[in-house]
PDB file of C-alpha atoms and ligand atoms in Angstrom:
ATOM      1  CA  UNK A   1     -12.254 -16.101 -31.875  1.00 57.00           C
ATOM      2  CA  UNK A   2      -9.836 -13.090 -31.336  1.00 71.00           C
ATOM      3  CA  UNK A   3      -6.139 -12.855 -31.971  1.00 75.00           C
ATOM      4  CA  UNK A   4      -4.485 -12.538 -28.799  1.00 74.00           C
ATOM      5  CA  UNK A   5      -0.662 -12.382 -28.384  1.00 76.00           C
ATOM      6  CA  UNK A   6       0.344 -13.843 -25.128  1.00 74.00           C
ATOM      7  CA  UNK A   7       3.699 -13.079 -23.391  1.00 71.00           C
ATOM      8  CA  UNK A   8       5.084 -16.600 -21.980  1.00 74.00           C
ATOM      9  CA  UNK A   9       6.750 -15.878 -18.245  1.00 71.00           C
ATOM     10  CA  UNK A  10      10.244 -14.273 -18.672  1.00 66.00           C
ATOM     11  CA  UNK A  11       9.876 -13.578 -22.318  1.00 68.00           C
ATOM     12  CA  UNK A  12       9.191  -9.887 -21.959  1.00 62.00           C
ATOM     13  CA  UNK A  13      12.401  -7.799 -21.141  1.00 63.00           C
ATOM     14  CA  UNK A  14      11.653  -6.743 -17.616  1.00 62.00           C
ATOM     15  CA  UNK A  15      14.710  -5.824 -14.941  1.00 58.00           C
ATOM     16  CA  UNK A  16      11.967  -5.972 -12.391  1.00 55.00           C
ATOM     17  CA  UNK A  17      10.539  -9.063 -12.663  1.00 62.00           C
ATOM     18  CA  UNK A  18      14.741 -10.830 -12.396  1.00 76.00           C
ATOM     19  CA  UNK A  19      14.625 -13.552 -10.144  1.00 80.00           C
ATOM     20  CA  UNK A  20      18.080 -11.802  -8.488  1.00 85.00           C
ATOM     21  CA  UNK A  21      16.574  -8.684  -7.979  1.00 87.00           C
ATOM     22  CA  UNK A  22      13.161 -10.020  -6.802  1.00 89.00           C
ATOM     23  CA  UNK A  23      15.254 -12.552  -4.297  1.00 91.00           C
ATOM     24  CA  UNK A  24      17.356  -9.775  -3.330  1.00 92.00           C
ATOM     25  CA  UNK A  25      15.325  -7.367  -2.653  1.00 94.00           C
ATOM     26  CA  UNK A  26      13.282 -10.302  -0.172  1.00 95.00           C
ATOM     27  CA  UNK A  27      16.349 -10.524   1.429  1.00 96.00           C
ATOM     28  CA  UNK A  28      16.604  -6.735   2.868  1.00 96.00           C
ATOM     29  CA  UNK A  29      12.657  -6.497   3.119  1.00 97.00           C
ATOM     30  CA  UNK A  30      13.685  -9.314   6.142  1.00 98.00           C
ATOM     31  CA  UNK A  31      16.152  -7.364   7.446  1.00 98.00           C
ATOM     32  CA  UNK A  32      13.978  -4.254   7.247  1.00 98.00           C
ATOM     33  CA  UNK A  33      10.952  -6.052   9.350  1.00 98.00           C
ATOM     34  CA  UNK A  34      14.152  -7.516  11.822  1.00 98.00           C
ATOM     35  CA  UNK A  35      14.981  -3.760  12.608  1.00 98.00           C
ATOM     36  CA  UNK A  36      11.945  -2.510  12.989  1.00 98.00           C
ATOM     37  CA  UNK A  37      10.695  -6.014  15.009  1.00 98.00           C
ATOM     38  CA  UNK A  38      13.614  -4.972  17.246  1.00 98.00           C
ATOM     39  CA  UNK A  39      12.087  -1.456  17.703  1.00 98.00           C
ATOM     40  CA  UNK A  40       8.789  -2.682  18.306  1.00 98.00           C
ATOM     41  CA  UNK A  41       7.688  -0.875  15.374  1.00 98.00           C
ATOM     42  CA  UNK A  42       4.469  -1.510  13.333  1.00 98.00           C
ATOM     43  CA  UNK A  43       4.585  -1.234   9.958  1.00 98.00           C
ATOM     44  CA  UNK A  44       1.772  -0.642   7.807  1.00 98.00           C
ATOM     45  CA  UNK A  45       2.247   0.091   3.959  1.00 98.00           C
ATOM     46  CA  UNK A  46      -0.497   1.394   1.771  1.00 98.00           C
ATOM     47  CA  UNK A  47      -0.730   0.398  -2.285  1.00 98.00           C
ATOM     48  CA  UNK A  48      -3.291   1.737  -4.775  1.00 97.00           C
ATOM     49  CA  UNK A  49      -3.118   3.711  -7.843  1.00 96.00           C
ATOM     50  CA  UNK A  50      -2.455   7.676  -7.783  1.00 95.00           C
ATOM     51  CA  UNK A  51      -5.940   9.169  -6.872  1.00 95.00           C
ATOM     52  CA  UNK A  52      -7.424   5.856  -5.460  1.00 97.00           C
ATOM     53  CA  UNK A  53      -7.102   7.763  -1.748  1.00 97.00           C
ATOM     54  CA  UNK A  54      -3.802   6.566  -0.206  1.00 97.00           C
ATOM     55  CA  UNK A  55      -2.736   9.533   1.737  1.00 95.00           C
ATOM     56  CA  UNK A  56      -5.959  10.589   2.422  1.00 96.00           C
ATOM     57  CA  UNK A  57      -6.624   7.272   4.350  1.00 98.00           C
ATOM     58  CA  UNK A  58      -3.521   7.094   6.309  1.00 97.00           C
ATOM     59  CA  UNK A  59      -4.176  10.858   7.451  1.00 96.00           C
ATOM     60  CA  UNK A  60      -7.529   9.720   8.477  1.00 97.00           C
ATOM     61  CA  UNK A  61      -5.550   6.707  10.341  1.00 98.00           C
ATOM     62  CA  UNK A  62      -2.985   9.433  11.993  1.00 97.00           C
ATOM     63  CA  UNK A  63      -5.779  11.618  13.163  1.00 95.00           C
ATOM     64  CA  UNK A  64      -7.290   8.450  14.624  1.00 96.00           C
ATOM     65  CA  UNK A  65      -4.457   6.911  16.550  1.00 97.00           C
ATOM     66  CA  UNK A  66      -1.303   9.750  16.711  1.00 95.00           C
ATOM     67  CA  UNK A  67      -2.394  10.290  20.640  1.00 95.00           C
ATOM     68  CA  UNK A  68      -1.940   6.809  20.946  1.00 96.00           C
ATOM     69  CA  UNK A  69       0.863   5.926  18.938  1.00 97.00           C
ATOM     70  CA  UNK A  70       4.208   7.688  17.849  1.00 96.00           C
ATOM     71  CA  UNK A  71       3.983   7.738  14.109  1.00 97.00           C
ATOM     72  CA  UNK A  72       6.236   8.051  11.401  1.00 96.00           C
ATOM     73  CA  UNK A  73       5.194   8.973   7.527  1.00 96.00           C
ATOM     74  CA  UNK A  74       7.503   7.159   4.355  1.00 95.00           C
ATOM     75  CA  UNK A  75       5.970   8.536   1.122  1.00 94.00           C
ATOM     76  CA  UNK A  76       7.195   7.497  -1.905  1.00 92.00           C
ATOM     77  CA  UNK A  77       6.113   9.546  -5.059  1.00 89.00           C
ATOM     78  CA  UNK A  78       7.683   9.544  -8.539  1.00 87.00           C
ATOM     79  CA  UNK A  79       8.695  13.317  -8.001  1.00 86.00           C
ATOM     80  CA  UNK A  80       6.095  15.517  -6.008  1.00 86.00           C
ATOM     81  CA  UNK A  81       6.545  15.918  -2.142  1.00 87.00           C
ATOM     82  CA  UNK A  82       2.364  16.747  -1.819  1.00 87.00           C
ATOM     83  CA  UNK A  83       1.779  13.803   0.217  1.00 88.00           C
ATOM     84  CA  UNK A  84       4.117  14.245   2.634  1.00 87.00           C
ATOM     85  CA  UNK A  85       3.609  18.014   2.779  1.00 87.00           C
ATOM     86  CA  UNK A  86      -0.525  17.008   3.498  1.00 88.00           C
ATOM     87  CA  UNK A  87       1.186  14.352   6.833  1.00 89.00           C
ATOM     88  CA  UNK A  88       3.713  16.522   8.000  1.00 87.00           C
ATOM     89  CA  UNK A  89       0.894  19.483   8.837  1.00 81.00           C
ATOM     90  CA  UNK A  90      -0.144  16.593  11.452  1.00 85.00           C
ATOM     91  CA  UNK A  91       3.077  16.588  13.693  1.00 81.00           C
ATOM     92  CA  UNK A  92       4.535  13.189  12.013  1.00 93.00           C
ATOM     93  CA  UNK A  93       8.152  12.713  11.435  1.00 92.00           C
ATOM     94  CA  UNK A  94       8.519  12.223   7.609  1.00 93.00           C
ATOM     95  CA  UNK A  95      10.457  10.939   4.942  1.00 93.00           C
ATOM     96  CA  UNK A  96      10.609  11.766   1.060  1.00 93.00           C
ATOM     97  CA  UNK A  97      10.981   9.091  -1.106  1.00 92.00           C
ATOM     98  CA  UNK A  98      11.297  10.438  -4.514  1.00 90.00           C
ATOM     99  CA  UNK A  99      11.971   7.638  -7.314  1.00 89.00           C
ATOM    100  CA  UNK A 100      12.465   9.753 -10.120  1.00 89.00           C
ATOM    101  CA  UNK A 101      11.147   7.079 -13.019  1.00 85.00           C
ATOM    102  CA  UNK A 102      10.628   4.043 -10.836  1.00 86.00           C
ATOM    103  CA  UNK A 103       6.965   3.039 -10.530  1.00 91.00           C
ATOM    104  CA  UNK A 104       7.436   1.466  -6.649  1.00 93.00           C
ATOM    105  CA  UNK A 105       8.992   1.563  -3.851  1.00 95.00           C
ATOM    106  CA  UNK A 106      11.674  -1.690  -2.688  1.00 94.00           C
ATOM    107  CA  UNK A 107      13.088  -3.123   0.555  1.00 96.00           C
ATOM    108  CA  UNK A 108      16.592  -0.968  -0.298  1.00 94.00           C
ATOM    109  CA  UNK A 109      14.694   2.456  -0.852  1.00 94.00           C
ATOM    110  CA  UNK A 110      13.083   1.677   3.041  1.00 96.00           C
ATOM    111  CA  UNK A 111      16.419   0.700   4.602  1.00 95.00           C
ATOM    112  CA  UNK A 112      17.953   3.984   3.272  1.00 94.00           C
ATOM    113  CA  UNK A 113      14.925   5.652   4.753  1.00 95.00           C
ATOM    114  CA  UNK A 114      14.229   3.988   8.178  1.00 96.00           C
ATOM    115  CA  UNK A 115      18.345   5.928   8.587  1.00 95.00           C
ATOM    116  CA  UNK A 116      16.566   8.923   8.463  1.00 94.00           C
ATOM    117  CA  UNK A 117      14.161   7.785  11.722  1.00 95.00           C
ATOM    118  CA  UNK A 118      14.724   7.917  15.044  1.00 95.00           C
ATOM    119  CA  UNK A 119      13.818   4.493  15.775  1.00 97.00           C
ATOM    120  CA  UNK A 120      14.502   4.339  19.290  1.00 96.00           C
ATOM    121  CA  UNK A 121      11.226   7.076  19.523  1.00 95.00           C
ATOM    122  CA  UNK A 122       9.017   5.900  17.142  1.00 97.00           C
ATOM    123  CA  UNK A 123       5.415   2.882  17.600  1.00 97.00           C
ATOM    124  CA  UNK A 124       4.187   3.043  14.452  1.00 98.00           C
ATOM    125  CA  UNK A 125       5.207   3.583  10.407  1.00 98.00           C
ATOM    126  CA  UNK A 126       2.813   4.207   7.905  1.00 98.00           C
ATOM    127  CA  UNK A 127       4.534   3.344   3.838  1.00 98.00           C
ATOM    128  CA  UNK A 128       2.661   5.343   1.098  1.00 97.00           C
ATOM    129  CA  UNK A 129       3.933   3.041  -1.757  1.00 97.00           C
ATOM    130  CA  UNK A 130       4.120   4.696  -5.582  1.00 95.00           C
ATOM    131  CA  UNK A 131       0.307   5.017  -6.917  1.00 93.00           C
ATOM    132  CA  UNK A 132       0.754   2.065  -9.313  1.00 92.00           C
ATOM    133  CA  UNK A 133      -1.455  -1.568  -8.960  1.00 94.00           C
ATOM    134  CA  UNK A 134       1.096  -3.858 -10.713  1.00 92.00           C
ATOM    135  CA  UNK A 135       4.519  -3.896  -9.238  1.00 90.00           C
ATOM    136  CA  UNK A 136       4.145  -2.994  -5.629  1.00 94.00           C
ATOM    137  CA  UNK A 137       2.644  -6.675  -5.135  1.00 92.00           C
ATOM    138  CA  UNK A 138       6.429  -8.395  -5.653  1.00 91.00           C
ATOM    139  CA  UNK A 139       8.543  -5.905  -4.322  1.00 94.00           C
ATOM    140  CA  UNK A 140       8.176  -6.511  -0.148  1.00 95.00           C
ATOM    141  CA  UNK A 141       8.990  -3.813   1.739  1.00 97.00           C
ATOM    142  CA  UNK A 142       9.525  -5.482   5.425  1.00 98.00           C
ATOM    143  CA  UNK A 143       6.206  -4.154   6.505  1.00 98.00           C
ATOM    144  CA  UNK A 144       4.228  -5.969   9.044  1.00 97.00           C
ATOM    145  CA  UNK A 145       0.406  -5.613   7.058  1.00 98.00           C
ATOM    146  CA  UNK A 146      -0.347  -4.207   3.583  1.00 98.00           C
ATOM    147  CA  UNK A 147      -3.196  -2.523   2.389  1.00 98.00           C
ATOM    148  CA  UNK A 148      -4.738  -1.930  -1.227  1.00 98.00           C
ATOM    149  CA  UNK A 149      -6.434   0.802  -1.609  1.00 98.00           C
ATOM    150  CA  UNK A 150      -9.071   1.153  -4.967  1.00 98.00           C
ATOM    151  CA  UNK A 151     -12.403   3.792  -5.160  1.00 98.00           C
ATOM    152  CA  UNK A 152     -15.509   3.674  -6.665  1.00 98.00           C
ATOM    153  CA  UNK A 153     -14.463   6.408  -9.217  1.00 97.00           C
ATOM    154  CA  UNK A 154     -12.030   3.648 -10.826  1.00 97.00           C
ATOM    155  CA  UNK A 155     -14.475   1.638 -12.020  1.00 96.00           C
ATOM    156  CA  UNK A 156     -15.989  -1.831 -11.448  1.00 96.00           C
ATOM    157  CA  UNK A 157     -12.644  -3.725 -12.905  1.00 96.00           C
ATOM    158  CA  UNK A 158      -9.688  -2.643 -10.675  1.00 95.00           C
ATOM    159  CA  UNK A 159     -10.396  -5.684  -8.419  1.00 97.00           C
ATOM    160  CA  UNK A 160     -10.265  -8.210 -11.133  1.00 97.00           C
ATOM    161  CA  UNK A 161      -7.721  -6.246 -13.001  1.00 96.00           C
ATOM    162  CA  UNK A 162      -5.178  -6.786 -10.525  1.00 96.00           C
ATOM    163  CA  UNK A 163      -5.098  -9.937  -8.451  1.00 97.00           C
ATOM    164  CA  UNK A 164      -1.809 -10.258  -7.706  1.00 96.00           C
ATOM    165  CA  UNK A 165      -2.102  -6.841  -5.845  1.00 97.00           C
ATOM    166  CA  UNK A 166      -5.084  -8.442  -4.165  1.00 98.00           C
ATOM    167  CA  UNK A 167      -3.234 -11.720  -3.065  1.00 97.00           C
ATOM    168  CA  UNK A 168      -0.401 -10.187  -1.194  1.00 94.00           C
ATOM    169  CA  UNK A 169      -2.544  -7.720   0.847  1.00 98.00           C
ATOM    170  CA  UNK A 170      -4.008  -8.261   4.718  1.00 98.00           C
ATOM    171  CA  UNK A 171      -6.761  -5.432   4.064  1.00 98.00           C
ATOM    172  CA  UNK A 172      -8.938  -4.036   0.951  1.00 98.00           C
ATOM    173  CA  UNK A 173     -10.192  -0.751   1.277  1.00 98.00           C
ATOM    174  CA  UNK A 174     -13.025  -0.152  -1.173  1.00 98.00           C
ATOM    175  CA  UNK A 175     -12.840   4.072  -0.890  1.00 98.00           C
ATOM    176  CA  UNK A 176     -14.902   7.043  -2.125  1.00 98.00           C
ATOM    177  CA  UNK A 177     -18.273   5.205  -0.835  1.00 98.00           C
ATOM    178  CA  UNK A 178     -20.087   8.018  -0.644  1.00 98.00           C
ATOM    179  CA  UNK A 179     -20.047   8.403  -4.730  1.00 98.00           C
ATOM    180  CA  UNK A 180     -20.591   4.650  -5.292  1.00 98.00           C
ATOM    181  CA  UNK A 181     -23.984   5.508  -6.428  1.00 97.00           C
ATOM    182  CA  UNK A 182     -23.305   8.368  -8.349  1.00 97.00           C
ATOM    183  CA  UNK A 183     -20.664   6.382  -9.853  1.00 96.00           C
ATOM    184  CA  UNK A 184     -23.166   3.655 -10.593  1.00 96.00           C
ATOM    185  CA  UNK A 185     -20.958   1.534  -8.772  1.00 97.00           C
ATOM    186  CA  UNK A 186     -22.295  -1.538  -6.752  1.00 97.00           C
ATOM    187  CA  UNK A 187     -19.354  -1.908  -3.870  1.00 97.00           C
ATOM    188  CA  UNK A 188     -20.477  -5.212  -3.137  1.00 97.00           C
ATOM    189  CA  UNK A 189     -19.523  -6.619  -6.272  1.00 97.00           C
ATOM    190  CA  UNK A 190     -15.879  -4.811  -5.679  1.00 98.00           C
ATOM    191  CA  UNK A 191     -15.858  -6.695  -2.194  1.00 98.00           C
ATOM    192  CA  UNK A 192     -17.004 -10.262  -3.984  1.00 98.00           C
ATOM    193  CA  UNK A 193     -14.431  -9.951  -6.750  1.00 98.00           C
ATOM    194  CA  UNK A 194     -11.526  -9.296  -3.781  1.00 98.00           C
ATOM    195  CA  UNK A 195     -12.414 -12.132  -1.158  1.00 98.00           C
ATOM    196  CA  UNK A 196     -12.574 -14.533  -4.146  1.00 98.00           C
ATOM    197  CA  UNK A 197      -9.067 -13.981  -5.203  1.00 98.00           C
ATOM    198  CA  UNK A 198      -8.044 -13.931  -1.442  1.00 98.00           C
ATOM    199  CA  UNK A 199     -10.534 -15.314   0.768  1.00 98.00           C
ATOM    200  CA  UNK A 200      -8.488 -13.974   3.805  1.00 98.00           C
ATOM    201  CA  UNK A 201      -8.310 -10.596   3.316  1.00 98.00           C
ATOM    202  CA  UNK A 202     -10.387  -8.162   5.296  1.00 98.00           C
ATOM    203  CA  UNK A 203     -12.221  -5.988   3.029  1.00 98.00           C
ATOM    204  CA  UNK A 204     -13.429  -2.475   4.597  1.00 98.00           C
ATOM    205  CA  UNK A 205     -15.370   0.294   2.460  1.00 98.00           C
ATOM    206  CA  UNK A 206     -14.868   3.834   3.558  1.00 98.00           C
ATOM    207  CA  UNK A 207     -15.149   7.779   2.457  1.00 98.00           C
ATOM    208  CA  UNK A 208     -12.194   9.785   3.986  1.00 97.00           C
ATOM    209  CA  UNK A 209     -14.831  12.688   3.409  1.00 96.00           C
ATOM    210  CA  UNK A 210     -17.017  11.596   5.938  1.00 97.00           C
ATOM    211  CA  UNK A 211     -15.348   9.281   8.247  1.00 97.00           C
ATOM    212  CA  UNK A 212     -17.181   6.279   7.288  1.00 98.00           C
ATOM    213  CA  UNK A 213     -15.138   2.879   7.529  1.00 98.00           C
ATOM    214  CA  UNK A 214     -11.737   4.557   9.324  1.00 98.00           C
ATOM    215  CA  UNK A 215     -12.330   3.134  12.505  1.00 98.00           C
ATOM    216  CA  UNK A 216     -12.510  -0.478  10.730  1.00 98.00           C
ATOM    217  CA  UNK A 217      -9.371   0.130   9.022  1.00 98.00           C
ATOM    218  CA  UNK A 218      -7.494   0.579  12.305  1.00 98.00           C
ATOM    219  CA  UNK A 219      -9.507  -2.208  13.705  1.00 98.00           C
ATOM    220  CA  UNK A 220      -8.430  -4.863  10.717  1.00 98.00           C
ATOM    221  CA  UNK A 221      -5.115  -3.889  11.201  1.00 98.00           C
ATOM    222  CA  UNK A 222      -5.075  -4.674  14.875  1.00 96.00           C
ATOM    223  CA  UNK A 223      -3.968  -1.299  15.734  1.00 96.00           C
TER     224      UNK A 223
HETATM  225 MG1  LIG B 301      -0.925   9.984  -2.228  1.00 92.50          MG
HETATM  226 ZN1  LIG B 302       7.537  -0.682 -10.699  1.00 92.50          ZN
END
């Protein structure tokens, strides 16, 4: 029998988890999808923790489907403009999103940036949320599908770790497969552990080294 201290719900002093904030922040993540519904804009927003392969997928997705599409690039980063910087080489319109300390990205920070779009020009958005697992999953964006991103080289728990994440997402991406061995990883197990905690999400592994999975990405996503 171990000790374990549990927090009870509300009983650790969190501004993000305020039911105001949380219903507020639901409120312009509606508007958001109305204005981009109105455009005929598709919105796709990626999660996963920094390193887990977010802006590497979503340039594999641009290369895929920027002939077909007119894309736009939101990256939100605690500080750094790399990822954008690594889009932007590809001919996308892009948007900063710096945070400064805040560990995600929220319906407000969108709105301010979908004013920085051309809407009237523009098919498709990808969102590169803030690499972070936890809080992402409550704070909608007004995106039309979400996608988690983990790889291989985090080890067999992120799944499991974070079901909330997991829950709230249309599409798993299991990434990095070609090092799942090396890693001593068995994907499968990654792929059980997500369809358990949402039995409707479409899981897809991939490498954005070798092209493996991409195409099934854009598939899931209807694209
Ligand atoms: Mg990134
Ligand atoms: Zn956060």
């Amino acid at each position: 029998m171990r000790n374990v201290v549990k927090a009870e719900e509300g009983e650790i002093f969190d501004v993000e988890l305020s039911e105001d904030l949380l219903r507020a922040n639901e409120e312009l993540a509606a508007k958001n999808r109305e204005i981009l519904r109105i455009h005929g804009i598709r919105t796709i927003e990626v999660m996963g923790s920094i390193g887990s392969g977010k802006t590497s997928l979503i340039a594999e997705m641009v290369k895929r489907l920027k002939d077909a599409y007119r894309i736009a690039f939101i990256a939100g980063d605690l500080t750094t403009t790399i990822d954008s910087d690594r889009i932007s080489g590809q001919g996308v319109e892009v948007v900063q999103i710096n945070t400064g300390k805040e560990c995600h990205l929220d319906a407000n920070l969108i709105m301010k940036a979908l004013k920085h779009l051309n809407l009237e020009s523009l098919d498709l958005i990808f969102i590169e949320n803030v690499g972070n697992l936890i809080c992402p999953a409550e704070f909608k964006l007004g995106s039309e599908k979400r996608i988690v991103v983990v790889s291989v080289t985090e080890g067999p728990y992120m799944v499991v770790k974070h079901p909330f994440i997991f829950m709230e997402a249309d599409v798993a991406v299991i990434n990095k497969i070609d090092l799942a061995e090396a890693m001593g990883i068995d994907p499968s197990k990654l792929e059980r552990d997500a369809l358990t905690i949402n039995p409707r999400i479409k899981v897809v592994r991939t490498s954005c080294r070798t092209g493996e999975g991409i195409d099934r990405v854009v598939e899931a996503l209807g694209l």
